[in-house]
CSV table of C-alpha atoms and ligand atoms in Angstrom, one decimal:
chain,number,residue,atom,x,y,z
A,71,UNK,CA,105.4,75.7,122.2
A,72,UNK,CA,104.2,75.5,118.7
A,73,UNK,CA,100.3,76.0,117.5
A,74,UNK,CA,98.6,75.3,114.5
A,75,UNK,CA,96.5,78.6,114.0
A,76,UNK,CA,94.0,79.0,110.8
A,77,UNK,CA,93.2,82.3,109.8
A,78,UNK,CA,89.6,82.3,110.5
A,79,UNK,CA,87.2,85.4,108.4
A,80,UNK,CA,84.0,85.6,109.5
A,81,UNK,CA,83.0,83.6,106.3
A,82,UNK,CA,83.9,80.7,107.6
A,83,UNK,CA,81.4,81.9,110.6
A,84,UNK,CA,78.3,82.5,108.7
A,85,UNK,CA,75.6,83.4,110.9
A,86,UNK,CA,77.1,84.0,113.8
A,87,UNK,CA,75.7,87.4,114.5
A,88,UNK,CA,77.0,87.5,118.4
A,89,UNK,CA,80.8,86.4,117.8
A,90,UNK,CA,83.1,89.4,118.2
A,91,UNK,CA,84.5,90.6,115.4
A,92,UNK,CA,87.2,93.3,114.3
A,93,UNK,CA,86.5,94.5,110.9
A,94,UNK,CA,89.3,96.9,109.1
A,95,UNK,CA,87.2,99.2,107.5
A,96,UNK,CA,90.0,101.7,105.7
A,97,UNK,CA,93.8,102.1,106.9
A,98,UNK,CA,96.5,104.6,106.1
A,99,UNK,CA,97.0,108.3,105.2
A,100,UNK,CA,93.5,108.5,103.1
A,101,UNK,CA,91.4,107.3,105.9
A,102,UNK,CA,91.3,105.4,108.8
A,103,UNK,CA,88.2,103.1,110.5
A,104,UNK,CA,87.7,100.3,112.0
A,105,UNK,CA,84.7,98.4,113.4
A,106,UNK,CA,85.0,96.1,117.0
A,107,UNK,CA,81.8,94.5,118.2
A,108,UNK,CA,79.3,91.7,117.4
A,109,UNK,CA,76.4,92.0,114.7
A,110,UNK,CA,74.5,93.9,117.4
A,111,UNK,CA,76.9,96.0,119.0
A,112,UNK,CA,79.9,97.6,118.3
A,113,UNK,CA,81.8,100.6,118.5
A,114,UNK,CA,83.7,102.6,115.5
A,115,UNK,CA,87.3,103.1,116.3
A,116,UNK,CA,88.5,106.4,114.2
A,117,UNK,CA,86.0,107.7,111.1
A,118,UNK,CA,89.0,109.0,109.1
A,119,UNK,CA,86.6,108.9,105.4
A,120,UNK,CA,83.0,110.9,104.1
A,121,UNK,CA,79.8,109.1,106.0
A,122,UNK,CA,79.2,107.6,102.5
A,123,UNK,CA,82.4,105.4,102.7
A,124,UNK,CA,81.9,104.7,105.9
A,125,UNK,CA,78.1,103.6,105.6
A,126,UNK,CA,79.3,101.8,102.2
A,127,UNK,CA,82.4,99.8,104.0
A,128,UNK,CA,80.0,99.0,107.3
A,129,UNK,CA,77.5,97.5,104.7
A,130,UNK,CA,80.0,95.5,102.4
A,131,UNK,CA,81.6,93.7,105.7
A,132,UNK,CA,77.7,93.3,107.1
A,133,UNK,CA,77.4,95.3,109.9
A,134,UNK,CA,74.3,97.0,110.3
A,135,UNK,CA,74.2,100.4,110.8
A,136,UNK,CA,72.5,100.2,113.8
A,137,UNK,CA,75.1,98.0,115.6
A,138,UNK,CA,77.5,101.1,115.7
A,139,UNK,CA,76.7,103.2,118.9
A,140,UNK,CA,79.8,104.9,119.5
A,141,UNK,CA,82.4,106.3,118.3
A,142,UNK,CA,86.2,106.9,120.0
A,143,UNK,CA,88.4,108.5,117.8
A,144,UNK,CA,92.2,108.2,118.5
A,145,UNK,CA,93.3,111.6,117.5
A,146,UNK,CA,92.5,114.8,115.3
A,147,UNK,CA,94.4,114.2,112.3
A,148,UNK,CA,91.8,114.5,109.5
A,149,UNK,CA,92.3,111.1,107.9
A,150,UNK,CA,91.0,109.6,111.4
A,151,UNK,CA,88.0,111.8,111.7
A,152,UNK,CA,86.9,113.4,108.5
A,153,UNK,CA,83.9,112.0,108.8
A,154,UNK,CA,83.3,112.1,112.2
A,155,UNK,CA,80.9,115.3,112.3
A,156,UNK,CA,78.4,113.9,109.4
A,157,UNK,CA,78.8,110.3,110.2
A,158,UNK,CA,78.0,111.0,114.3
A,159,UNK,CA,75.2,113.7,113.6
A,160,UNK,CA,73.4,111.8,111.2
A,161,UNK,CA,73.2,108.5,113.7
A,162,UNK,CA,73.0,110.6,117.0
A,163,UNK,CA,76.3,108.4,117.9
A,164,UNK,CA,77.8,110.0,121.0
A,165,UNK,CA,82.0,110.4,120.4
A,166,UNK,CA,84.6,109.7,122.6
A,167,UNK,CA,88.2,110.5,122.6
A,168,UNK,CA,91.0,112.2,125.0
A,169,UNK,CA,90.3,115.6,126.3
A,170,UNK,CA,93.0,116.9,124.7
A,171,UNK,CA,91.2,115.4,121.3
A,172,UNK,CA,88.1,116.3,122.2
A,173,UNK,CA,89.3,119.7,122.6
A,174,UNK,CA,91.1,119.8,119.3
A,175,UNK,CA,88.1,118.4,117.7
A,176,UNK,CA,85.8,120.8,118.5
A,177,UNK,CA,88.2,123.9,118.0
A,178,UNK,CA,88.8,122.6,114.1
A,179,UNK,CA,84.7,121.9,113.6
A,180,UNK,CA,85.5,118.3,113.2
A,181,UNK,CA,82.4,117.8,115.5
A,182,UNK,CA,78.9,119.4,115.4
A,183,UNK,CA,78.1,121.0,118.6
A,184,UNK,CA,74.9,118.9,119.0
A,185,UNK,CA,77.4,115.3,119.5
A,186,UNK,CA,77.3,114.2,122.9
A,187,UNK,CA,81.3,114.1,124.0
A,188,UNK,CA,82.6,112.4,126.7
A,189,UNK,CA,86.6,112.1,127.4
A,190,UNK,CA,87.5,108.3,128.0
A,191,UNK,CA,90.4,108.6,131.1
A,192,UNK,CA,91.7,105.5,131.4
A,193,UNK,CA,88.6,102.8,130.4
A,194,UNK,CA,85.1,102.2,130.3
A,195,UNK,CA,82.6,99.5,129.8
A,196,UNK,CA,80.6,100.5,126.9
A,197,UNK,CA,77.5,98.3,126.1
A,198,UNK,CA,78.4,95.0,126.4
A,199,UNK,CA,82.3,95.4,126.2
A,200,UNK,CA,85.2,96.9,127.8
A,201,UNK,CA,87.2,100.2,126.0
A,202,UNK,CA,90.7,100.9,127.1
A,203,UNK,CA,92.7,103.9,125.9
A,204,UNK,CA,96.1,103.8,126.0
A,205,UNK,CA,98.2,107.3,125.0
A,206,UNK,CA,100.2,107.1,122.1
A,207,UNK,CA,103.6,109.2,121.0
A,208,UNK,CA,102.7,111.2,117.8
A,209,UNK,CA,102.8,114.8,117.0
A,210,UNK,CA,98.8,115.6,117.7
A,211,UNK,CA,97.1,117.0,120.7
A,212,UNK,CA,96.7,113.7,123.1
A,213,UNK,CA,96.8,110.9,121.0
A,214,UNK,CA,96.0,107.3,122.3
A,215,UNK,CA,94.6,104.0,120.8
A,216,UNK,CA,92.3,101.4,121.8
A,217,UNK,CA,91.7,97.9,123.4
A,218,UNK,CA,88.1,96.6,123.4
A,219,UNK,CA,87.3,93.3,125.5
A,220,UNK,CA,84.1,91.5,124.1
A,221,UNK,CA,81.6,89.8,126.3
A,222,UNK,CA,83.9,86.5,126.1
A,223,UNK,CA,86.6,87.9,127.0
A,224,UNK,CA,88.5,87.7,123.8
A,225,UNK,CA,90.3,91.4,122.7
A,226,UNK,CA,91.3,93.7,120.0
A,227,UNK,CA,94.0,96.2,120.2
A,228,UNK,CA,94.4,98.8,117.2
A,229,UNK,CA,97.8,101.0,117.5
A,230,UNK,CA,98.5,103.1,115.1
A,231,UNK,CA,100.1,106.6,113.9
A,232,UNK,CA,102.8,106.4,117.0
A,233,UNK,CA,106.6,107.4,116.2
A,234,UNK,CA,107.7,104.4,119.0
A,235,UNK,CA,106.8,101.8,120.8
A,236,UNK,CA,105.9,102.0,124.3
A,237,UNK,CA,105.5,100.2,127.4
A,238,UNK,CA,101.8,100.8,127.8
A,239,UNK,CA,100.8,99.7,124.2
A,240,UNK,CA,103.3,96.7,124.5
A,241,UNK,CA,101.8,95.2,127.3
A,242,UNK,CA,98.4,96.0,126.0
A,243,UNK,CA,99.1,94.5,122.9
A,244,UNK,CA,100.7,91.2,124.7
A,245,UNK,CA,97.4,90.3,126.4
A,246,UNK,CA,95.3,91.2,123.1
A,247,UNK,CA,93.8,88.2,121.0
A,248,UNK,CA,94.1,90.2,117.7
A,249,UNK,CA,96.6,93.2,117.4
A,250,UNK,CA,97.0,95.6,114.0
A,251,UNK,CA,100.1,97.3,114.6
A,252,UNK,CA,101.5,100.3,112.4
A,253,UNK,CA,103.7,99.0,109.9
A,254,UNK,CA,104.0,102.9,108.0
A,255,UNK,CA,107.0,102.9,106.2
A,256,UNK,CA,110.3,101.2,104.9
A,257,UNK,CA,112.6,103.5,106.5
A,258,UNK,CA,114.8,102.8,103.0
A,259,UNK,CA,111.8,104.1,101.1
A,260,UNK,CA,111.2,107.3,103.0
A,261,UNK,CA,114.7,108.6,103.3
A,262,UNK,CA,115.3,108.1,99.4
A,263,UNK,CA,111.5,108.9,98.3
A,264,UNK,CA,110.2,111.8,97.4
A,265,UNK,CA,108.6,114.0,100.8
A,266,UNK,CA,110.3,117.2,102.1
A,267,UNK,CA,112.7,116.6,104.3
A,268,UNK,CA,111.0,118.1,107.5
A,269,UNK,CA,108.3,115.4,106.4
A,270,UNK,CA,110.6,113.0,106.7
A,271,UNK,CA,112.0,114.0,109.8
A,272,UNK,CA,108.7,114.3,111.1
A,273,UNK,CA,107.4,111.0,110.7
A,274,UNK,CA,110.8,109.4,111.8
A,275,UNK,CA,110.9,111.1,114.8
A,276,UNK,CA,109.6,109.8,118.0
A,277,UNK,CA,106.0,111.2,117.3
A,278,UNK,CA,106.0,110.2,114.0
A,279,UNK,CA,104.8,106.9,112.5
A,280,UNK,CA,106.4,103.6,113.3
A,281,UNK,CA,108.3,102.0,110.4
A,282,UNK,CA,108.2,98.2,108.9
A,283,UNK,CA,111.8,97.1,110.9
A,284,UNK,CA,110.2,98.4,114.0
A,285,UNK,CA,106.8,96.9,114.1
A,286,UNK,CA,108.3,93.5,112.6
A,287,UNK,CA,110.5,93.8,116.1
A,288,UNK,CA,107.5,94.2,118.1
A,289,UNK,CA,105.5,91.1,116.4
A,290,UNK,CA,108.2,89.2,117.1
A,291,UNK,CA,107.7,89.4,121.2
A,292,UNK,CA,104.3,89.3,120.7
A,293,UNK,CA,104.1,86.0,118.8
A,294,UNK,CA,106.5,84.7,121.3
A,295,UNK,CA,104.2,85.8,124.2
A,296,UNK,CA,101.0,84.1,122.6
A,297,UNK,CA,99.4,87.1,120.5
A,298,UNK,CA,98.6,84.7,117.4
A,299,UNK,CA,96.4,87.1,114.9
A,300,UNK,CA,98.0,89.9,113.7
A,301,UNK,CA,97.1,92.8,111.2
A,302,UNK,CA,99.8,95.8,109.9
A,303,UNK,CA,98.0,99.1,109.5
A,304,UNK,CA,98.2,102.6,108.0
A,305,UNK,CA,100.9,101.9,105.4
A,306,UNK,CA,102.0,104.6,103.8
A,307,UNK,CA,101.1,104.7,99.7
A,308,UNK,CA,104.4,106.6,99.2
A,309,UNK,CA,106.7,105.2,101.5
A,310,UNK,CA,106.0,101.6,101.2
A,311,UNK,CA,104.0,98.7,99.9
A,312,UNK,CA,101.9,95.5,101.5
A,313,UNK,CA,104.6,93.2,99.8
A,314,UNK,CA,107.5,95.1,102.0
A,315,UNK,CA,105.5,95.0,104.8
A,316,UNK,CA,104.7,91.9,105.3
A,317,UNK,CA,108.0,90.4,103.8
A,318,UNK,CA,109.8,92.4,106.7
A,319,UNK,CA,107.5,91.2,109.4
A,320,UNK,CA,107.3,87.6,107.9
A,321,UNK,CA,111.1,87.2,107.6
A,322,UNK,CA,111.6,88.6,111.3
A,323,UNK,CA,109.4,86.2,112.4
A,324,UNK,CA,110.9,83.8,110.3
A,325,UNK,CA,114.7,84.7,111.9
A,326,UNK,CA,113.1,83.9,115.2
A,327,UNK,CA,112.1,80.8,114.1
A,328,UNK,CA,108.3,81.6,113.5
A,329,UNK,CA,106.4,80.8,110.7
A,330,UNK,CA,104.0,82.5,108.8
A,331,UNK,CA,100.1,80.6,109.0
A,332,UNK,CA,101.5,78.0,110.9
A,333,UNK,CA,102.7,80.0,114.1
A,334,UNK,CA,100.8,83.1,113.9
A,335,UNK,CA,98.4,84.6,111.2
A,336,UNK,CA,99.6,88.1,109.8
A,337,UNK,CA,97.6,90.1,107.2
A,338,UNK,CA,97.4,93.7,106.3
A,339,UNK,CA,94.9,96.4,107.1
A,340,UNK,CA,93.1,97.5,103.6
A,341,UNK,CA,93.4,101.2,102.7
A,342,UNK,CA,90.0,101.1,100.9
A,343,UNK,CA,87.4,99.2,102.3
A,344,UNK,CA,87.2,94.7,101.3
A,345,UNK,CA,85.7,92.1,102.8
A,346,UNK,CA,88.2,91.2,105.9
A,347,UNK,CA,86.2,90.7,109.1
A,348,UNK,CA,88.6,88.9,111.7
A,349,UNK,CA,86.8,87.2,114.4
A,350,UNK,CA,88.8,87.4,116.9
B,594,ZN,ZN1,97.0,108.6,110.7
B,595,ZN,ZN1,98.2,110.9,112.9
């Protein structure tokens, strides 16, 4: 079955304060955030950049401060949750994560120890919508990503910094509405380029970061399963580039006999914060 998708920004919405939205605030190794919810209540998945940026970033995309009133953070690695102690203090945000994130969180100071914590097991309903966790495979304490479920059903899955796919995120991912996937690195890139070689081995390893020819594999199933909007995230600056991304996933997809704005919609998570509101 073919469909005729339009990518649709939340320009083309103007006004329409209660449509769920996924907004890409920053994505890759300087910083990762990213805002699910309407323009009254969301949550902030990761705070990997100063409260500045991240107050800057809400603002420039139009969500109001005071729609954000929580934040889940995947995992401890600072460019998820450098923020994260300023940014929750300052707007009394309580924080959610794994216990083992939690954990790690507080043992580094990444938290003050006035922030309500609470360790998300499996899923809760938060506000008006529905958080899932779903563990990840990468080389930090207990890692996981998220699924949020708006009012109207419709869902957002972010996965990121995970050395390989897995059966959990997979199937997550296949019942999402919008899905940004890691696309980290051309594997080409990172063997020749210029990191240490235990860096190298460490983000090709299975709790590394998953590379361009992997994630392009994964979009192809999920276009074929009826996951149409699609965003690659947390490219590496070193290791790759949004042209190489996308061309790989694009010319997968192509292979498979899907084509690009016309089967699916395919764009790529901004490492410093634009105007690129999905409503998914
Ligand atoms: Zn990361
Ligand atoms: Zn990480």
């Amino acid at each position: 079955m073919r469909f005729k998708f339009a990518i649709l920004y939340e320009d083309d919405k103007k006004g329409m304060v209660n449509v769920a939205k996924a907004v890409p605030l920053f994505s890759g190794s300087k910083g990762n955030s990213y805002y699910i919810g309407s323009g009254t209540q969301g949550v902030l998945i990761d705070a990997g950049k100063n409260c500045k940026q991240l107050e800057l970033a809400l603002d420039a995309n139009g969500v109001d401060i005071r729609a954000v009133k929580a934040v889940f953070i995947t995992h401890e690695h600072s460019d998820h949750c450098s923020g994260l102690r300023v940014f929750a203090k300052k707007y009394r945000l309580p924080v959610f994560a794994s216990e083992g994130t939690l954990y790690a969180l507080q043992n580094s100071a990444k938290l003050d120890p006035q922030t309500p914590v609470a360790v998300i097991e499996n899923e809760i309903v938060f506000g008006d919508m529905l958080v899932e966790r779903i563990d990840t495979p990468h080389d930090a304490a207990e890692s996981c990503c998220y699924r949020v479920t708006a009012p109207d059903g419709k869902s957002a899955l972010i996965a990121t910094d995970m050395g390989i796919m897995t059966d959990g995120v997979r199937k997550a991912a296949a019942k999402s509405d919008f899905v940004v996937l890691e696309s980290n690195h051309d594997i080409e890139m990172l063997k020749t380029g210029p990191y240490p070689y235990i860096l190298k081995k460490r983000i090709l390893s299975d709790r590394g970061h998953l590379s361009n020819e992997a994630c392009a594999a994964e979009l192809v199933e999920l276009v074929k399963g009826g996951t149409l909007r699609l965003m690659l995230g947390h490219l590496s600056e070193q290791n790759n580039t949004p042209g190489i991304a996308l061309r790989t996933s694009v010319c997968e997809l192509e292979r498979a006999g899907m084509k690009f704005n016309n089967d699916y919609t395919l764009d790529i998570a901004p490492a410093e914060s634009t105007k690129k509101s999905v409503i998914f």
